PDB file of C-alpha atoms in Angstrom:
ATOM      1  CA  MET A   1     -12.188 -24.342  -7.351  1.00  0.00           C
ATOM      2  CA  TYR A   2     -14.454 -27.006  -5.890  1.00  0.00           C
ATOM      3  CA  LEU A   3     -13.484 -26.024  -2.330  1.00  0.00           C
ATOM      4  CA  TYR A   4     -13.694 -22.302  -2.949  1.00  0.00           C
ATOM      5  CA  PRO A   5     -17.488 -21.987  -2.359  1.00  0.00           C
ATOM      6  CA  HIS A   6     -16.833 -23.185   1.190  1.00  0.00           C
ATOM      7  CA  PHE A   7     -14.593 -20.166   1.767  1.00  0.00           C
ATOM      8  CA  ILE A   8     -17.304 -17.850   0.440  1.00  0.00           C
ATOM      9  CA  GLN A   9     -19.826 -19.476   2.742  1.00  0.00           C
ATOM     10  CA  ILE A  10     -17.519 -19.099   5.744  1.00  0.00           C
ATOM     11  CA  CYS A  11     -16.828 -15.445   4.903  1.00  0.00           C
ATOM     12  CA  GLY A  12     -20.529 -14.765   4.510  1.00  0.00           C
ATOM     13  CA  GLY A  13     -21.308 -16.441   7.813  1.00  0.00           C
ATOM     14  CA  ALA A  14     -18.609 -14.426   9.565  1.00  0.00           C
ATOM     15  CA  GLN A  15     -20.000 -11.203   8.133  1.00  0.00           C
ATOM     16  CA  LEU A  16     -23.500 -12.104   9.280  1.00  0.00           C
ATOM     17  CA  VAL A  17     -22.438 -13.007  12.812  1.00  0.00           C
ATOM     18  CA  ILE A  18     -20.074 -10.070  13.341  1.00  0.00           C
ATOM     19  CA  GLY A  19     -22.444  -7.564  11.754  1.00  0.00           C
ATOM     20  CA  ALA A  20     -25.394  -8.792  13.821  1.00  0.00           C
ATOM     21  CA  PHE A  21     -23.371  -8.663  17.039  1.00  0.00           C
ATOM     22  CA  LEU A  22     -22.103  -5.139  16.374  1.00  0.00           C
ATOM     23  CA  LEU A  23     -25.572  -3.920  15.429  1.00  0.00           C
ATOM     24  CA  TRP A  24     -27.131  -5.479  18.533  1.00  0.00           C
ATOM     25  CA  THR A  25     -24.459  -3.943  20.768  1.00  0.00           C
ATOM     26  CA  HIS A  26     -24.884  -0.536  19.191  1.00  0.00           C
ATOM     27  CA  LYS A  27     -28.682  -0.584  19.386  1.00  0.00           C
ATOM     28  CA  GLN A  28     -28.567  -0.969  23.163  1.00  0.00           C
ATOM     29  CA  TYR A  29     -27.147   2.554  23.535  1.00  0.00           C
ATOM     30  CA  ALA A  30     -28.178   4.056  20.182  1.00  0.00           C
ATOM     31  CA  PRO A  31     -30.674   6.553  21.718  1.00  0.00           C
ATOM     32  CA  ILE A  32     -27.750   8.330  23.386  1.00  0.00           C
ATOM     33  CA  VAL A  33     -26.367   9.252  19.953  1.00  0.00           C
ATOM     34  CA  LYS A  34     -29.829   9.880  18.445  1.00  0.00           C
ATOM     35  CA  ASN A  35     -29.863   6.491  16.660  1.00  0.00           C
ATOM     36  CA  GLN A  36     -26.911   7.339  14.445  1.00  0.00           C
ATOM     37  CA  PHE A  37     -23.908   5.366  13.127  1.00  0.00           C
ATOM     38  CA  TRP A  38     -25.697   2.025  12.728  1.00  0.00           C
ATOM     39  CA  GLU A  39     -25.504   1.890   8.926  1.00  0.00           C
ATOM     40  CA  PRO A  40     -22.083   0.153   8.543  1.00  0.00           C
ATOM     41  CA  PHE A  41     -23.216  -2.715  10.758  1.00  0.00           C
ATOM     42  CA  ALA A  42     -26.401  -3.230   8.739  1.00  0.00           C
ATOM     43  CA  VAL A  43     -24.445  -3.090   5.478  1.00  0.00           C
ATOM     44  CA  LEU A  44     -22.081  -5.761   6.797  1.00  0.00           C
ATOM     45  CA  ILE A  45     -25.070  -8.024   7.452  1.00  0.00           C
ATOM     46  CA  ALA A  46     -26.357  -7.399   3.921  1.00  0.00           C
ATOM     47  CA  LEU A  47     -22.946  -8.285   2.495  1.00  0.00           C
ATOM     48  CA  GLY A  48     -23.060 -11.552   4.403  1.00  0.00           C
ATOM     49  CA  VAL A  49     -26.383 -12.408   2.765  1.00  0.00           C
ATOM     50  CA  ILE A  50     -24.955 -11.570  -0.667  1.00  0.00           C
ATOM     51  CA  SER A  51     -21.981 -13.831   0.052  1.00  0.00           C
ATOM     52  CA  GLN A  52     -24.349 -16.746   0.550  1.00  0.00           C
ATOM     53  CA  GLY A  53     -25.855 -16.025  -2.862  1.00  0.00           C
ATOM     54  CA  LEU A  54     -22.386 -15.995  -4.414  1.00  0.00           C
ATOM     55  CA  CYS A  55     -21.719 -19.313  -2.725  1.00  0.00           C
ATOM     56  CA  TYR A  56     -24.727 -20.843  -4.499  1.00  0.00           C
ATOM     57  CA  LEU A  57     -23.601 -19.363  -7.817  1.00  0.00           C
ATOM     58  CA  GLY A  58     -20.127 -20.784  -7.272  1.00  0.00           C
ATOM     59  CA  TRP A  59     -21.525 -24.254  -6.635  1.00  0.00           C
ATOM     60  CA  THR A  60     -23.613 -24.015  -9.796  1.00  0.00           C
ATOM     61  CA  SER A  61     -20.631 -22.900 -11.873  1.00  0.00           C
ATOM     62  CA  THR A  62     -18.353 -25.692 -10.701  1.00  0.00           C
ATOM     63  CA  SER A  63     -20.983 -28.419 -11.007  1.00  0.00           C
ATOM     64  CA  ARG A  64     -22.173 -27.526 -14.505  1.00  0.00           C
ATOM     65  CA  LYS A  65     -18.692 -26.664 -15.785  1.00  0.00           C
ATOM     66  CA  GLN A  66     -19.958 -24.133 -18.285  1.00  0.00           C
ATOM     67  CA  ARG A  67     -17.950 -21.106 -19.266  1.00  0.00           C
ATOM     68  CA  CYS A  68     -20.976 -18.808 -19.268  1.00  0.00           C
ATOM     69  CA  TYR A  69     -21.697 -19.569 -15.607  1.00  0.00           C
ATOM     70  CA  LEU A  70     -18.040 -19.123 -14.715  1.00  0.00           C
ATOM     71  CA  GLY A  71     -17.937 -15.770 -16.481  1.00  0.00           C
ATOM     72  CA  LEU A  72     -21.069 -14.637 -14.672  1.00  0.00           C
ATOM     73  CA  PHE A  73     -19.607 -15.792 -11.371  1.00  0.00           C
ATOM     74  CA  CYS A  74     -16.369 -13.877 -11.998  1.00  0.00           C
ATOM     75  CA  ALA A  75     -18.262 -10.709 -12.906  1.00  0.00           C
ATOM     76  CA  PHE A  76     -20.382 -10.778  -9.752  1.00  0.00           C
ATOM     77  CA  LEU A  77     -17.374 -11.682  -7.640  1.00  0.00           C
ATOM     78  CA  VAL A  78     -15.321  -8.748  -8.927  1.00  0.00           C
ATOM     79  CA  LEU A  79     -18.244  -6.398  -8.307  1.00  0.00           C
ATOM     80  CA  PHE A  80     -18.703  -7.772  -4.807  1.00  0.00           C
ATOM     81  CA  ILE A  81     -15.001  -7.366  -3.980  1.00  0.00           C
ATOM     82  CA  VAL A  82     -15.122  -3.740  -5.130  1.00  0.00           C
ATOM     83  CA  ILE A  83     -18.154  -3.163  -2.898  1.00  0.00           C
ATOM     84  CA  LEU A  84     -16.300  -4.675   0.060  1.00  0.00           C
ATOM     85  CA  PHE A  85     -13.392  -2.279  -0.381  1.00  0.00           C
ATOM     86  CA  LEU A  86     -15.798   0.640  -0.735  1.00  0.00           C
ATOM     87  CA  VAL A  87     -17.585  -0.359   2.465  1.00  0.00           C
ATOM     88  CA  SER A  88     -14.249  -0.558   4.242  1.00  0.00           C
ATOM     89  CA  GLY A  89     -13.324   2.954   3.148  1.00  0.00           C
ATOM     90  CA  TRP A  90     -16.770   4.251   4.032  1.00  0.00           C
ATOM     91  CA  SER A  91     -16.489   2.788   7.528  1.00  0.00           C
ATOM     92  CA  ILE A  92     -13.112   4.444   8.087  1.00  0.00           C
ATOM     93  CA  ALA A  93     -14.487   7.759   6.814  1.00  0.00           C
ATOM     94  CA  THR A  94     -17.466   7.465   9.172  1.00  0.00           C
ATOM     95  CA  LYS A  95     -15.089   6.870  12.068  1.00  0.00           C
ATOM     96  CA  ALA A  96     -13.140  10.011  11.213  1.00  0.00           C
ATOM     97  CA  HIS A  97     -16.233  12.240  11.086  1.00  0.00           C
ATOM     98  CA  LEU A  98     -18.377  10.896  13.926  1.00  0.00           C
ATOM     99  CA  ILE A  99     -16.689  12.742  16.790  1.00  0.00           C
ATOM    100  CA  VAL A 100     -18.500  16.070  16.486  1.00  0.00           C
ATOM    101  CA  PRO A 101     -22.059  14.760  15.915  1.00  0.00           C
ATOM    102  CA  ALA A 102     -21.561  12.074  18.554  1.00  0.00           C
ATOM    103  CA  GLU A 103     -20.389  14.591  21.161  1.00  0.00           C
ATOM    104  CA  LEU A 104     -23.353  16.863  20.489  1.00  0.00           C
ATOM    105  CA  ALA A 105     -25.826  13.987  20.701  1.00  0.00           C
ATOM    106  CA  ILE A 106     -24.305  12.610  23.919  1.00  0.00           C
ATOM    107  CA  GLU A 107     -24.264  16.032  25.536  1.00  0.00           C
ATOM    108  CA  SER A 108     -27.918  16.608  24.666  1.00  0.00           C
ATOM    109  CA  SER A 109     -28.909  13.192  26.005  1.00  0.00           C
ATOM    110  CA  PHE A 110     -27.011  13.742  29.252  1.00  0.00           C
ATOM    111  CA  SER A 111     -28.664  17.127  29.756  1.00  0.00           C
ATOM    112  CA  GLU A 112     -32.082  15.488  29.445  1.00  0.00           C
ATOM    113  CA  PHE A 113     -30.990  12.827  31.918  1.00  0.00           C
ATOM    114  CA  LEU A 114     -30.107  15.475  34.506  1.00  0.00           C
ATOM    115  CA  ALA A 115     -33.159  17.630  33.802  1.00  0.00           C
ATOM    116  CA  LYS A 116     -35.603  14.787  34.408  1.00  0.00           C
ATOM    117  CA  ASP A 117     -33.694  13.602  37.494  1.00  0.00           C
ATOM    118  CA  ASN A 118     -33.587   9.967  36.398  1.00  0.00           C
ATOM    119  CA  THR A 119     -30.438   9.163  38.341  1.00  0.00           C
ATOM    120  CA  ASN A 120     -32.271   6.684  40.564  1.00  0.00           C
ATOM    121  CA  ASP A 121     -33.922   4.857  37.675  1.00  0.00           C
ATOM    122  CA  GLN A 122     -31.985   1.610  37.368  1.00  0.00           C
ATOM    123  CA  THR A 123     -33.353   0.886  33.893  1.00  0.00           C
ATOM    124  CA  HIS A 124     -32.452   4.265  32.428  1.00  0.00           C
ATOM    125  CA  ILE A 125     -30.066   4.096  29.513  1.00  0.00           C
ATOM    126  CA  TRP A 126     -27.531   6.420  31.160  1.00  0.00           C
ATOM    127  CA  ASN A 127     -27.378   4.281  34.275  1.00  0.00           C
ATOM    128  CA  ARG A 128     -26.858   1.214  32.126  1.00  0.00           C
ATOM    129  CA  LEU A 129     -24.176   3.013  30.119  1.00  0.00           C
ATOM    130  CA  GLN A 130     -22.290   4.147  33.225  1.00  0.00           C
ATOM    131  CA  ARG A 131     -22.508   0.691  34.753  1.00  0.00           C
ATOM    132  CA  ASP A 132     -21.436  -1.259  31.636  1.00  0.00           C
ATOM    133  CA  PHE A 133     -18.714   1.123  30.442  1.00  0.00           C
ATOM    134  CA  ARG A 134     -17.499   1.940  33.976  1.00  0.00           C
ATOM    135  CA  CYS A 135     -17.764   5.683  33.455  1.00  0.00           C
ATOM    136  CA  CYS A 136     -19.490   8.592  35.159  1.00  0.00           C
ATOM    137  CA  GLY A 137     -21.061  11.715  33.690  1.00  0.00           C
ATOM    138  CA  TYR A 138     -20.450  13.339  30.355  1.00  0.00           C
ATOM    139  CA  ASN A 139     -16.848  14.442  30.877  1.00  0.00           C
ATOM    140  CA  GLY A 140     -16.389  13.000  34.361  1.00  0.00           C
ATOM    141  CA  ILE A 141     -17.630  13.200  37.934  1.00  0.00           C
ATOM    142  CA  HIS A 142     -17.472  17.006  37.831  1.00  0.00           C
ATOM    143  CA  ASP A 143     -20.705  17.021  35.824  1.00  0.00           C
ATOM    144  CA  TYR A 144     -22.562  15.853  38.946  1.00  0.00           C
ATOM    145  CA  LYS A 145     -20.630  18.108  41.312  1.00  0.00           C
ATOM    146  CA  LYS A 146     -21.970  21.160  39.506  1.00  0.00           C
ATOM    147  CA  ASN A 147     -25.394  20.354  40.935  1.00  0.00           C
ATOM    148  CA  LYS A 148     -24.946  20.339  44.707  1.00  0.00           C
ATOM    149  CA  GLN A 149     -28.432  18.971  45.341  1.00  0.00           C
ATOM    150  CA  MET A 150     -27.711  15.884  43.250  1.00  0.00           C
ATOM    151  CA  GLY A 151     -25.240  13.263  44.338  1.00  0.00           C
ATOM    152  CA  PHE A 152     -23.576  10.603  42.275  1.00  0.00           C
ATOM    153  CA  PRO A 153     -25.967   7.994  40.867  1.00  0.00           C
ATOM    154  CA  TRP A 154     -25.545   4.395  41.906  1.00  0.00           C
ATOM    155  CA  SER A 155     -24.213   3.465  38.462  1.00  0.00           C
ATOM    156  CA  CYS A 156     -21.097   5.617  38.998  1.00  0.00           C
ATOM    157  CA  TYR A 157     -19.855   3.406  41.837  1.00  0.00           C
ATOM    158  CA  ASP A 158     -17.697   0.358  41.375  1.00  0.00           C
ATOM    159  CA  PRO A 159     -19.643  -2.589  42.857  1.00  0.00           C
ATOM    160  CA  ILE A 160     -16.427  -4.171  44.144  1.00  0.00           C
ATOM    161  CA  ASP A 161     -14.600  -1.400  45.994  1.00  0.00           C
ATOM    162  CA  THR A 162     -17.402   1.244  45.921  1.00  0.00           C
ATOM    163  CA  LYS A 163     -15.157   3.807  44.259  1.00  0.00           C
ATOM    164  CA  VAL A 164     -16.490   6.374  41.836  1.00  0.00           C
ATOM    165  CA  PHE A 165     -15.542   6.044  38.182  1.00  0.00           C
ATOM    166  CA  ASN A 166     -13.491   9.038  37.081  1.00  0.00           C
ATOM    167  CA  THR A 167     -13.676   8.565  33.312  1.00  0.00           C
ATOM    168  CA  GLY A 168     -16.326  10.452  31.370  1.00  0.00           C
ATOM    169  CA  CYS A 169     -18.802   8.417  29.339  1.00  0.00           C
ATOM    170  CA  MET A 170     -18.462  10.573  26.245  1.00  0.00           C
ATOM    171  CA  HIS A 171     -14.861   9.520  25.594  1.00  0.00           C
ATOM    172  CA  VAL A 172     -15.492   5.866  26.380  1.00  0.00           C
ATOM    173  CA  PHE A 173     -18.632   5.555  24.292  1.00  0.00           C
ATOM    174  CA  VAL A 174     -17.207   7.386  21.272  1.00  0.00           C
ATOM    175  CA  LYS A 175     -14.101   5.214  21.458  1.00  0.00           C
ATOM    176  CA  SER A 176     -16.300   2.123  21.451  1.00  0.00           C
ATOM    177  CA  ILE A 177     -18.145   3.260  18.317  1.00  0.00           C
ATOM    178  CA  GLU A 178     -14.849   4.024  16.577  1.00  0.00           C
ATOM    179  CA  MET A 179     -13.514   0.566  17.376  1.00  0.00           C
ATOM    180  CA  ASN A 180     -16.658  -1.007  15.955  1.00  0.00           C
ATOM    181  CA  MET A 181     -16.172   0.959  12.742  1.00  0.00           C
ATOM    182  CA  ILE A 182     -12.612  -0.354  12.518  1.00  0.00           C
ATOM    183  CA  ARG A 183     -13.899  -3.893  13.024  1.00  0.00           C
ATOM    184  CA  VAL A 184     -16.294  -3.463  10.111  1.00  0.00           C
ATOM    185  CA  ALA A 185     -13.451  -2.228   7.898  1.00  0.00           C
ATOM    186  CA  VAL A 186     -11.168  -5.114   8.883  1.00  0.00           C
ATOM    187  CA  VAL A 187     -13.858  -7.726   8.245  1.00  0.00           C
ATOM    188  CA  ALA A 188     -14.669  -6.202   4.849  1.00  0.00           C
ATOM    189  CA  VAL A 189     -11.022  -6.104   3.735  1.00  0.00           C
ATOM    190  CA  ALA A 190     -10.329  -9.633   4.976  1.00  0.00           C
ATOM    191  CA  SER A 191     -13.385 -10.956   3.148  1.00  0.00           C
ATOM    192  CA  ALA A 192     -12.358  -9.154  -0.040  1.00  0.00           C
ATOM    193  CA  LEU A 193      -8.847 -10.616   0.055  1.00  0.00           C
ATOM    194  CA  ILE A 194     -10.094 -14.141   0.678  1.00  0.00           C
ATOM    195  CA  GLN A 195     -12.761 -13.965  -2.000  1.00  0.00           C
ATOM    196  CA  SER A 196     -10.340 -12.499  -4.543  1.00  0.00           C
ATOM    197  CA  LEU A 197      -8.770 -15.955  -4.744  1.00  0.00           C
ATOM    198  CA  GLY A 198     -11.938 -17.128  -6.457  1.00  0.00           C
ATOM    199  CA  ILE A 199     -11.138 -15.020  -9.511  1.00  0.00           C
ATOM    200  CA  PHE A 200      -7.931 -16.954 -10.175  1.00  0.00           C
ATOM    201  CA  CYS A 201      -9.685 -20.265  -9.519  1.00  0.00           C
ATOM    202  CA  ALA A 202     -12.469 -19.420 -11.956  1.00  0.00           C
ATOM    203  CA  ILE A 203      -9.990 -18.293 -14.628  1.00  0.00           C
ATOM    204  CA  GLN A 204      -8.019 -21.508 -14.247  1.00  0.00           C
ATOM    205  CA  LEU A 205     -11.151 -23.640 -14.559  1.00  0.00           C
ATOM    206  CA  THR A 206     -12.239 -21.640 -17.609  1.00  0.00           C
ATOM    207  CA  MET A 207      -8.903 -22.302 -19.296  1.00  0.00           C
ATOM    208  CA  LEU A 208      -9.245 -26.011 -18.586  1.00  0.00           C
ATOM    209  CA  LEU A 209     -12.692 -26.038 -20.176  1.00  0.00           C
ATOM    210  CA  ARG A 210     -11.512 -24.073 -23.193  1.00  0.00           C
ATOM    211  CA  ARG A 211     -10.066 -27.088 -25.053  1.00  0.00           C
ATOM    212  CA  PRO A 212     -11.956 -30.261 -24.201  1.00  0.00           C
ATOM    213  CA  THR A 213     -10.175 -33.522 -25.063  1.00  0.00           C
ATOM    214  CA  LEU A 214     -11.560 -36.570 -26.833  1.00  0.00           C
ATOM    215  CA  MET A 215     -10.445 -40.164 -26.327  1.00  0.00           C
ATOM    216  CA  LEU A 216      -9.799 -41.855 -29.660  1.00  0.00           C
ATOM    217  CA  PRO A 217     -10.070 -45.644 -30.198  1.00  0.00           C
ATOM    218  CA  ASN A 218      -6.288 -46.004 -30.300  1.00  0.00           C
ATOM    219  CA  GLY A 219      -6.006 -44.445 -26.846  1.00  0.00           C
ATOM    220  CA  ASP A 220      -4.650 -41.043 -27.915  1.00  0.00           C
ATOM    221  CA  ASN A 221      -6.049 -37.791 -26.573  1.00  0.00           C
ATOM    222  CA  HIS A 222      -6.700 -35.117 -29.159  1.00  0.00           C
ATOM    223  CA  SER A 223      -8.412 -31.814 -28.800  1.00  0.00           C
ATOM    224  CA  VAL A 224     -11.557 -31.029 -30.750  1.00  0.00           C
ATOM    225  CA  ARG A 225      -9.732 -28.305 -32.618  1.00  0.00           C
ATOM    226  CA  VAL A 226      -7.116 -30.752 -33.962  1.00  0.00           C
ATOM    227  CA  LYS A 227      -9.780 -33.245 -34.970  1.00  0.00           C
ATOM    228  CA  ARG A 228     -11.731 -30.633 -36.880  1.00  0.00           C
ATOM    229  CA  THR A 229      -8.589 -29.591 -38.728  1.00  0.00           C
ATOM    230  CA  ARG A 230      -7.920 -33.151 -39.807  1.00  0.00           C
ATOM    231  CA  GLU A 231     -11.505 -33.669 -40.916  1.00  0.00           C
ATOM    232  CA  MET A 232     -11.512 -30.517 -43.022  1.00  0.00           C
ATOM    233  CA  THR A 233      -8.178 -31.199 -44.746  1.00  0.00           C
ATOM    234  CA  PRO A 234      -9.532 -33.604 -47.475  1.00  0.00           C
ATOM    235  CA  LEU A 235     -12.434 -31.270 -48.114  1.00  0.00           C
ATOM    236  CA  ALA A 236     -10.092 -28.356 -48.639  1.00  0.00           C
ATOM    237  CA  THR A 237      -7.958 -30.392 -51.067  1.00  0.00           C
ATOM    238  CA  ALA A 238     -10.984 -31.493 -53.061  1.00  0.00           C
ATOM    239  CA  THR A 239     -12.264 -27.956 -53.271  1.00  0.00           C
ATOM    240  CA  ILE A 240      -8.987 -26.695 -54.702  1.00  0.00           C
ATOM    241  CA  GLY A 241      -8.676 -29.543 -57.217  1.00  0.00           C
ATOM    242  CA  ASN A 242     -12.303 -29.449 -58.413  1.00  0.00           C
ATOM    243  CA  PRO A 243     -13.713 -25.972 -57.926  1.00  0.00           C
ATOM    244  CA  THR A 244     -17.454 -25.617 -57.964  1.00  0.00           C
ATOM    245  CA  PRO A 245     -19.221 -23.159 -60.274  1.00  0.00           C
ATOM    246  CA  HIS A 246     -20.098 -20.958 -57.319  1.00  0.00           C
ATOM    247  CA  SER A 247     -16.652 -21.087 -55.830  1.00  0.00           C
ATOM    248  CA  SER A 248     -14.489 -18.010 -55.980  1.00  0.00           C
ATOM    249  CA  THR A 249     -11.310 -20.087 -56.255  1.00  0.00           C
ATOM    250  CA  LYS A 250      -9.717 -19.807 -59.707  1.00  0.00           C
ATOM    251  CA  PRO A 251      -8.583 -23.008 -61.467  1.00  0.00           C
ATOM    252  CA  PRO A 252      -4.850 -23.567 -61.556  1.00  0.00           C
ATOM    253  CA  ILE A 253      -2.995 -22.304 -64.632  1.00  0.00           C
ATOM    254  CA  PRO A 254      -1.575 -25.212 -66.682  1.00  0.00           C
ATOM    255  CA  LEU A 255       2.179 -25.242 -66.993  1.00  0.00           C
ATOM    256  CA  LYS A 256       3.934 -25.394 -70.373  1.00  0.00           C
ATOM    257  CA  PRO A 257       5.832 -28.588 -71.079  1.00  0.00           C
ATOM    258  CA  VAL A 258       9.551 -28.232 -70.838  1.00  0.00           C
ATOM    259  CA  VAL A 259      11.476 -29.754 -73.766  1.00  0.00           C
ATOM    260  CA  PRO A 260      14.854 -31.074 -72.726  1.00  0.00           C
ATOM    261  CA  ARG A 261      17.802 -29.654 -74.613  1.00  0.00           C
ATOM    262  CA  ILE A 262      20.012 -32.167 -76.450  1.00  0.00           C
ATOM    263  CA  ASP A 263      23.538 -31.116 -77.281  1.00  0.00           C
ATOM    264  CA  GLN A 264      25.007 -32.312 -80.607  1.00  0.00           C
ATOM    265  CA  PRO A 265      28.163 -34.394 -80.343  1.00  0.00           C
ATOM    266  CA  VAL A 266      31.347 -32.678 -81.421  1.00  0.00           C
ATOM    267  CA  MET A 267      33.295 -34.502 -84.166  1.00  0.00           C
ATOM    268  CA  LYS A 268      37.042 -34.328 -84.008  1.00  0.00           C
ATOM    269  CA  SER A 269      38.942 -34.188 -87.314  1.00  0.00           C
ATOM    270  CA  SER A 270      41.801 -36.627 -87.881  1.00  0.00           C
ATOM    271  CA  HIS A 271      44.982 -35.561 -89.701  1.00  0.00           C
TER     272      HIS A 271
END
């Protein structure tokens, strides 16, 4: 139990780092999907902050060794584990339903990119997307061939062999978002499984604190409950023998003396 807060701290740190990295990666290309699908990454960061708070509560519970703190820690830990599983399911559900809105948002963004003729702008988000994801166009290079006056932008060429990327950016980018959603779900489930061990540790420590032991002068260890029983035994005997006027215990009924029976000797007649 004393080492368990370290595991909570490590899990919280992992959630913070992974959530921040995924959110930062997504924000670089978020305008293409109309700034959608960032919520699971932010929630993962928030869960990491909450884990640090649970770590402090765990340290307090183990240092003070009080059952009330341990019970409070268990309650918050169970609630936090349930939230982690819910976040995992929510992330998987978001992955399953993001295809249609993501495709519509990417198509709209690509149409604006072609309408404004920003193919030569090296800082444009579509040029950065095509360069980093090694893709070209919405569905492929045919999106640029439809406009005969417009050639392929520089970001569609491989800088090594100067070949044009054939893969469309819509499929690559949507696949990247789906993988990030899966990463959020995996991190949430792994954190929930690791932190569930704290429930058993807290229960075990609570059971150890349930019966504190006392060291007697003769060197024997006796629980407080046994000592109280021994101390109250003479008092209980005195109460039964000498009932008080306000006591509800009835006095014992005196027993009648038993007179022993003496048989008369039988005299034998002599003839």
